[in-house]
Short mmCIF file of C-alpha atoms and ligand atoms in Angstrom, two decimals:
data_model
loop_
_atom_site.label_atom_id
_atom_site.label_comp_id
_atom_site.label_asym_id
_atom_site.label_seq_id
_atom_site.Cartn_x
_atom_site.Cartn_y
_atom_site.Cartn_z
CA MET A 1 -19.09 -27.67 17.71
CA GLU A 2 -17.33 -31.03 17.87
CA PRO A 3 -16.83 -31.59 14.13
CA PHE A 4 -15.63 -27.99 13.90
CA ALA A 5 -13.07 -28.54 16.68
CA ASP A 6 -11.92 -31.65 14.79
CA LEU A 7 -11.43 -29.59 11.65
CA LEU A 8 -9.34 -27.08 13.59
CA GLU A 9 -7.19 -29.93 14.90
CA GLU A 10 -6.11 -30.78 11.34
CA ALA A 11 -5.98 -27.20 10.02
CA PRO A 12 -2.69 -26.02 8.51
CA VAL A 13 -2.94 -22.82 10.55
CA MET A 14 -1.97 -22.73 14.24
CA ALA A 15 -4.92 -22.29 16.59
CA LEU A 16 -4.77 -21.64 20.35
CA LEU A 17 -7.79 -21.34 22.59
CA VAL A 18 -6.96 -18.87 25.33
CA ASP A 19 -8.97 -17.98 28.46
CA ARG A 20 -9.46 -14.51 29.97
CA ASP A 21 -6.24 -14.86 31.99
CA HIS A 22 -4.30 -15.57 28.79
CA ARG A 23 -3.88 -19.23 29.61
CA VAL A 24 -3.84 -21.64 26.69
CA VAL A 25 -6.58 -24.19 27.31
CA ALA A 26 -6.35 -25.99 23.97
CA ALA A 27 -4.02 -26.05 20.98
CA ASN A 28 -4.40 -27.74 17.62
CA GLN A 29 -1.78 -30.04 16.11
CA ALA A 30 -0.02 -27.29 14.13
CA ALA A 31 0.34 -25.10 17.24
CA ARG A 32 1.45 -28.03 19.44
CA ARG A 33 4.20 -28.91 16.97
CA TYR A 34 5.34 -25.32 16.48
CA PHE A 35 5.60 -24.49 20.18
CA GLY A 36 6.31 -28.06 21.39
CA ILE A 37 3.20 -28.06 23.59
CA ASP A 38 2.45 -31.12 25.72
CA PRO A 39 -1.39 -31.22 25.84
CA GLN A 40 -1.25 -33.00 29.22
CA ARG A 41 0.24 -29.89 30.78
CA LEU A 42 -2.47 -27.47 29.61
CA PRO A 43 -3.68 -24.99 30.73
CA LEU A 44 -0.47 -23.00 30.65
CA HIS A 45 0.04 -19.25 30.40
CA VAL A 46 0.67 -18.14 26.81
CA ALA A 47 4.06 -16.70 27.85
CA GLU A 48 5.05 -20.12 29.16
CA VAL A 49 3.94 -21.84 25.98
CA THR A 50 5.88 -19.46 23.73
CA ARG A 51 8.70 -18.77 26.21
CA GLU A 52 8.37 -15.00 25.81
CA ALA A 53 6.04 -12.05 26.25
CA ARG A 54 5.33 -11.08 22.63
CA LEU A 55 2.17 -13.09 22.08
CA ASP A 56 0.88 -12.10 25.47
CA GLU A 57 1.35 -8.46 24.38
CA LEU A 58 -0.70 -9.10 21.24
CA LEU A 59 -3.47 -10.59 23.37
CA ARG A 60 -3.39 -7.69 25.78
CA GLN A 61 -3.66 -5.21 22.91
CA GLY A 62 -6.69 -7.21 21.75
CA ARG A 63 -6.27 -6.03 18.17
CA PRO A 64 -8.10 -8.32 15.74
CA GLU A 65 -4.93 -8.59 13.65
CA GLY A 66 -1.32 -8.19 14.63
CA GLU A 67 2.23 -9.23 13.92
CA ALA A 68 4.99 -10.15 16.36
CA ARG A 69 8.67 -10.96 16.04
CA LEU A 70 9.44 -13.79 18.44
CA THR A 71 12.88 -12.96 19.79
CA HIS A 72 13.32 -16.38 21.35
CA SER A 73 13.03 -18.30 18.08
CA GLN A 74 13.78 -15.46 15.61
CA ARG A 75 10.48 -16.16 13.86
CA VAL A 76 7.76 -13.76 12.76
CA VAL A 77 4.10 -14.65 13.25
CA THR A 78 0.88 -12.88 12.36
CA SER A 79 -2.12 -13.26 14.63
CA LYS A 80 -5.85 -13.13 14.17
CA LEU A 81 -8.03 -12.98 17.27
CA VAL A 82 -11.67 -14.04 17.32
CA PRO A 83 -14.00 -14.58 20.28
CA GLY A 84 -13.89 -18.20 21.43
CA PRO A 85 -16.87 -20.56 21.90
CA VAL A 86 -17.14 -19.68 25.62
CA SER A 87 -17.44 -16.08 26.81
CA GLY A 88 -14.05 -14.64 27.83
CA GLN A 89 -12.18 -17.09 25.65
CA THR A 90 -10.27 -16.03 22.58
CA LEU A 91 -9.36 -18.14 19.61
CA VAL A 92 -5.92 -17.12 18.38
CA PHE A 93 -4.91 -18.07 14.86
CA LEU A 94 -1.20 -17.77 14.14
CA THR A 95 0.68 -17.95 10.86
CA ASP A 96 4.44 -18.14 10.56
CA VAL A 97 5.43 -15.48 8.00
CA THR A 98 9.20 -15.54 8.62
CA GLU A 99 10.03 -16.75 5.12
CA LEU A 100 7.49 -14.42 3.49
CA ARG A 101 8.94 -11.37 5.26
CA ARG A 102 12.48 -12.47 4.33
CA LEU A 103 11.52 -12.77 0.66
CA GLN A 104 9.84 -9.37 0.78
CA THR A 105 13.05 -7.85 2.10
CA VAL A 106 15.07 -9.61 -0.61
CA ARG A 107 12.72 -8.24 -3.27
CA GLN A 108 12.85 -4.72 -1.88
CA GLU A 109 16.63 -4.76 -1.73
CA PHE A 110 16.84 -6.22 -5.22
CA VAL A 111 14.64 -3.47 -6.65
CA ALA A 112 16.55 -0.76 -4.79
CA ASN A 113 19.90 -2.10 -6.09
CA LEU A 114 18.60 -2.54 -9.62
CA ALA A 115 17.23 1.00 -9.68
CA HIS A 116 20.54 2.32 -8.43
CA GLU A 117 22.56 0.37 -11.04
CA LEU A 118 20.32 1.42 -13.94
CA LYS A 119 20.61 5.11 -13.22
CA THR A 120 24.10 5.69 -14.62
CA PRO A 121 23.72 3.81 -17.95
CA LEU A 122 20.35 5.48 -18.52
CA THR A 123 21.82 8.94 -18.02
CA ALA A 124 24.68 8.04 -20.39
CA LEU A 125 22.25 6.71 -22.99
CA ARG A 126 20.21 9.88 -22.87
CA LEU A 127 23.29 12.11 -23.23
CA ALA A 128 24.58 10.04 -26.15
CA ALA A 129 21.20 10.25 -27.92
CA GLU A 130 21.05 14.00 -27.38
CA SER A 131 24.49 14.44 -28.93
CA LEU A 132 23.22 12.76 -32.14
CA GLY A 133 21.39 16.01 -32.83
CA SER A 134 17.79 16.34 -33.88
CA ASN A 135 16.60 13.43 -35.92
CA ARG A 136 13.56 11.21 -35.45
CA PHE A 137 15.47 8.22 -34.09
CA ALA A 138 17.60 10.18 -31.65
CA GLU A 139 14.49 11.91 -30.31
CA ARG A 140 12.80 8.55 -29.92
CA ILE A 141 15.75 7.27 -27.87
CA VAL A 142 15.61 10.32 -25.61
CA ILE A 143 11.87 9.79 -25.03
CA GLU A 144 12.28 6.09 -24.25
CA ALA A 145 15.28 6.76 -21.98
CA ASP A 146 13.15 9.26 -20.08
CA ARG A 147 10.34 6.71 -19.75
CA LEU A 148 12.76 4.12 -18.42
CA SER A 149 14.16 6.65 -15.95
CA ALA A 150 10.64 7.41 -14.74
CA ILE A 151 9.94 3.70 -14.19
CA VAL A 152 13.22 3.29 -12.33
CA ASP A 153 12.52 6.33 -10.12
CA ASN A 154 9.01 5.10 -9.33
CA LEU A 155 10.23 1.59 -8.53
CA ARG A 156 12.87 2.97 -6.22
CA GLN A 157 10.36 5.15 -4.43
CA LEU A 158 7.92 2.25 -3.99
CA ALA A 159 10.66 -0.03 -2.65
CA GLU A 160 11.69 2.68 -0.21
CA ILE A 161 8.13 3.15 1.05
CA GLU A 162 7.49 -0.60 1.33
CA ALA A 163 10.73 -1.10 3.26
CA GLY A 164 9.49 1.47 5.77
CA ARG A 165 12.37 3.80 4.93
CA ALA A 166 10.26 6.72 3.70
CA VAL A 167 10.38 9.69 6.04
CA VAL A 168 7.01 11.32 6.73
CA GLU A 169 6.94 14.85 8.09
CA ARG A 170 3.40 15.80 8.99
CA SER A 171 2.32 19.32 9.86
CA PRO A 172 -0.71 21.56 9.30
CA VAL A 173 -0.81 22.25 5.56
CA GLU A 174 -2.97 24.76 3.74
CA VAL A 175 -4.79 22.79 1.04
CA ASP A 176 -5.31 25.82 -1.18
CA ALA A 177 -1.55 26.54 -1.33
CA VAL A 178 -0.62 22.97 -2.29
CA VAL A 179 -3.36 22.86 -4.89
CA ARG A 180 -2.21 26.12 -6.45
CA GLU A 181 1.34 24.75 -6.62
CA VAL A 182 0.39 21.47 -8.33
CA THR A 183 -2.18 22.83 -10.75
CA GLN A 184 0.40 25.24 -12.17
CA HIS A 185 2.10 22.41 -14.04
CA ALA A 186 -0.78 19.97 -14.55
CA ALA A 187 0.22 18.64 -17.97
CA GLY A 188 -0.63 22.01 -19.52
CA ARG A 189 -4.35 21.50 -18.82
CA PRO A 190 -6.47 24.13 -17.07
CA VAL A 191 -7.85 22.78 -13.81
CA GLN A 192 -11.07 24.10 -12.25
CA VAL A 193 -10.39 24.33 -8.55
CA THR A 194 -12.99 24.54 -5.77
CA VAL A 195 -11.38 24.46 -2.35
CA SER A 196 -13.08 25.66 0.85
CA GLN A 197 -11.41 28.79 2.23
CA GLY A 198 -8.78 28.27 4.93
CA LEU A 199 -9.00 24.47 4.68
CA MET A 200 -6.13 22.85 6.61
CA VAL A 201 -4.97 19.25 6.52
CA ASP A 202 -2.57 17.27 8.67
CA ALA A 203 -0.16 16.08 5.97
CA ASP A 204 3.36 15.78 4.60
CA ARG A 205 3.27 18.68 2.15
CA ALA A 206 5.65 17.24 -0.46
CA LYS A 207 3.95 13.83 -0.43
CA LEU A 208 0.50 15.38 -0.73
CA ALA A 209 1.72 17.48 -3.67
CA GLN A 210 3.18 14.42 -5.39
CA ALA A 211 -0.01 12.39 -4.91
CA LEU A 212 -2.18 15.18 -6.32
CA GLY A 213 0.28 15.74 -9.18
CA ASN A 214 -0.01 12.05 -10.15
CA LEU A 215 -3.82 12.16 -10.08
CA LEU A 216 -3.87 15.31 -12.22
CA ASP A 217 -1.41 13.76 -14.71
CA ASN A 218 -3.66 10.72 -15.05
CA ALA A 219 -6.78 12.86 -15.43
CA ALA A 220 -5.05 14.71 -18.29
CA LYS A 221 -3.69 11.50 -19.85
CA PHE A 222 -6.95 9.59 -19.87
CA SER A 223 -9.36 12.28 -21.08
CA PRO A 224 -9.74 14.12 -24.41
CA PRO A 225 -7.50 17.18 -24.93
CA GLY A 226 -9.29 20.35 -23.88
CA SER A 227 -11.86 18.60 -21.69
CA PRO A 228 -12.06 20.07 -18.19
CA ILE A 229 -10.40 18.63 -15.08
CA GLU A 230 -11.91 19.52 -11.73
CA LEU A 231 -10.24 19.50 -8.35
CA HIS A 232 -12.47 19.79 -5.31
CA ALA A 233 -11.59 19.78 -1.60
CA GLU A 234 -13.91 19.89 1.38
CA PRO A 235 -13.99 18.92 5.06
CA VAL A 236 -16.17 15.88 5.88
CA ASP A 237 -16.42 14.23 9.33
CA GLY A 238 -13.01 15.25 10.68
CA GLU A 239 -11.17 14.59 7.45
CA VAL A 240 -10.42 16.51 4.31
CA ARG A 241 -11.52 14.92 1.05
CA ILE A 242 -9.81 15.96 -2.14
CA THR A 243 -11.11 14.68 -5.45
CA VAL A 244 -9.81 14.94 -9.01
CA ARG A 245 -12.42 14.48 -11.69
CA ASP A 246 -11.96 14.13 -15.44
CA HIS A 247 -14.32 13.80 -18.40
CA GLY A 248 -12.66 10.82 -20.04
CA LEU A 249 -13.90 7.31 -20.72
CA GLY A 250 -13.73 6.35 -17.05
CA ILE A 251 -12.91 2.92 -15.66
CA SER A 252 -15.43 0.09 -15.29
CA PRO A 253 -16.10 -0.81 -11.64
CA GLU A 254 -14.43 -4.25 -11.65
CA HIS A 255 -11.03 -2.48 -11.97
CA TRP A 256 -11.54 0.11 -9.23
CA ASP A 257 -9.67 -1.76 -6.49
CA ARG A 258 -6.98 -3.11 -8.76
CA VAL A 259 -5.90 0.16 -10.42
CA PHE A 260 -4.01 0.96 -7.20
CA GLU A 261 -1.84 -2.16 -7.62
CA ARG A 262 1.57 -1.74 -9.13
CA PHE A 263 1.81 -2.31 -12.91
CA TYR A 264 -1.95 -2.67 -13.24
CA LYS A 265 -3.29 -1.18 -16.44
CA VAL A 266 -6.98 -1.23 -17.28
CA ASP A 267 -6.49 -1.38 -21.00
CA PRO A 268 -2.94 -2.36 -21.93
CA ALA A 269 -3.62 -1.68 -25.64
CA ARG A 270 -4.77 1.88 -24.97
CA SER A 271 -2.01 2.38 -22.42
CA ARG A 272 0.56 1.70 -25.13
CA GLU A 273 -0.54 4.91 -26.84
CA VAL A 274 -0.59 6.79 -23.53
CA PRO A 275 2.83 6.30 -21.99
CA GLY A 276 2.87 5.40 -18.32
CA THR A 277 4.62 3.19 -15.84
CA GLY A 278 1.55 1.60 -14.20
CA LEU A 279 3.11 2.66 -10.91
CA GLY A 280 1.58 6.12 -10.48
CA LEU A 281 -1.52 5.05 -8.55
CA ALA A 282 0.38 2.52 -6.42
CA ILE A 283 2.59 5.41 -5.34
CA VAL A 284 -0.41 7.68 -4.71
CA LYS A 285 -1.94 4.98 -2.48
CA HIS A 286 1.26 4.43 -0.50
CA LEU A 287 1.91 8.16 -0.10
CA VAL A 288 -1.58 8.72 1.27
CA LEU A 289 -1.53 5.65 3.57
CA LEU A 290 1.80 6.86 4.99
CA GLN A 291 0.02 10.04 6.06
CA GLY A 292 -2.78 8.13 7.76
CA GLY A 293 -5.25 8.65 4.93
CA ARG A 294 -7.09 6.57 2.33
CA VAL A 295 -7.73 6.59 -1.43
CA TRP A 296 -10.62 5.54 -3.64
CA THR A 297 -12.01 5.87 -7.12
CA GLU A 298 -15.57 6.05 -8.41
CA ALA A 299 -17.54 6.94 -11.51
CA ALA A 300 -18.15 10.64 -12.09
CA PRO A 301 -21.80 11.55 -12.61
CA GLY A 302 -22.31 12.15 -16.32
CA GLY A 303 -19.11 10.33 -17.39
CA GLY A 304 -15.44 10.36 -16.50
CA GLN A 305 -13.64 9.15 -13.40
CA VAL A 306 -13.16 10.54 -9.90
CA PHE A 307 -10.03 9.77 -7.87
CA GLY A 308 -10.18 10.79 -4.23
CA LEU A 309 -7.95 10.96 -1.22
CA ALA A 310 -8.88 11.68 2.36
CA LEU A 311 -6.50 12.91 5.07
CA PRO A 312 -7.06 13.86 8.70
CA SER A 313 -8.10 17.49 9.22
CA SER A 314 -5.62 19.66 11.03
P1 ADP B 401 -0.01 4.74 -15.56
O1 ADP B 401 1.42 5.12 -15.46
O2 ADP B 401 -0.27 3.65 -16.56
O3 ADP B 401 -0.92 5.91 -15.67
P2 ADP B 401 -1.24 4.43 -12.99
O4 ADP B 401 -0.90 3.55 -11.83
O5 ADP B 401 -1.20 5.90 -12.75
O6 ADP B 401 -0.29 4.02 -14.15
O7 ADP B 401 -2.66 4.03 -13.51
C1 ADP B 401 -2.99 2.66 -13.69
C2 ADP B 401 -4.04 2.50 -14.76
O8 ADP B 401 -5.29 3.02 -14.28
C3 ADP B 401 -3.77 3.28 -16.02
O9 ADP B 401 -2.95 2.54 -16.90
C4 ADP B 401 -5.16 3.46 -16.61
O10 ADP B 401 -5.53 2.28 -17.28
C5 ADP B 401 -6.02 3.60 -15.36
N1 ADP B 401 -6.31 5.01 -15.03
C6 ADP B 401 -5.67 5.79 -14.11
N2 ADP B 401 -6.24 7.00 -14.02
C7 ADP B 401 -7.26 7.01 -14.90
C8 ADP B 401 -8.27 7.98 -15.26
N3 ADP B 401 -8.29 9.21 -14.71
N4 ADP B 401 -9.19 7.62 -16.21
C9 ADP B 401 -9.16 6.39 -16.76
N5 ADP B 401 -8.26 5.43 -16.46
C10 ADP B 401 -7.33 5.73 -15.54
#
């Protein structure tokens, strides 16, 4: 234990050892500096150490991970709680993320402003190209202007969601109705639908429709023309699982987590032939998380890829 305690003393992360009454019994160097703790005066209640109630609240909630804005110092810290060496004690690791959060806000605002500013010239460009009449180059400009507009729209939507500005309106939604709506315009590809009768989900209807629309678009984009796309929905353990399956080349497992990151493309060379923004799945993931659900992808038995989303049952 001793050498480990020594290591904690020097660690770049703040560590507080707190007893069951939320009194700080030990603090490493980083924490002492940050909060100006005099080790001679310990134990002290955590609210006394930090001069406010926020960290005490985090301890009371007992969540393994949390985040608090310290009103006293205008700083933001994240916390990780782990059981301490003695029963009843908790080891609290704190990281100051004030600057990180500030930069995230700057980035979000930058993207939102950029998207807004690009909208007008893009519309003008498209109109100008259209007025050139039908020739190969003018058509090319219209296509590329549309692609740019799609990227800009997606970026704006992602920035809005990440900034916590997206409005979620959840209500009981009939899965069959949403599925019928989205499969009507699924990139002109017939979709084989199997949905349990009367299946209801607790969701934001428009966001669910957009997420499914994106998955169907991808299924059509990344599989041979004419090959079937299957959409299946069923209740499992208090949630509704909806999967979209294609018969394309699939994705090798090492990419499965990363395809949900923004701008991630499995095969950039192939993606050049299949236009896309690389933002579709990032949006799907955010839309589903906003509704309290989760997303995943896996190999389809016999070839092709499955993309799934699960939402709470209604
Ligand atoms: P894009 O606009 O490029 O489709 P996405 O975020 O929707 O962006 O997808 C990210 C990448 O994941 C795609 O570029 C593609 O490489 C891969 N991908 C997505 N869906 C499928 C699928 N059904 N089959 C194979 N690859 C897929």
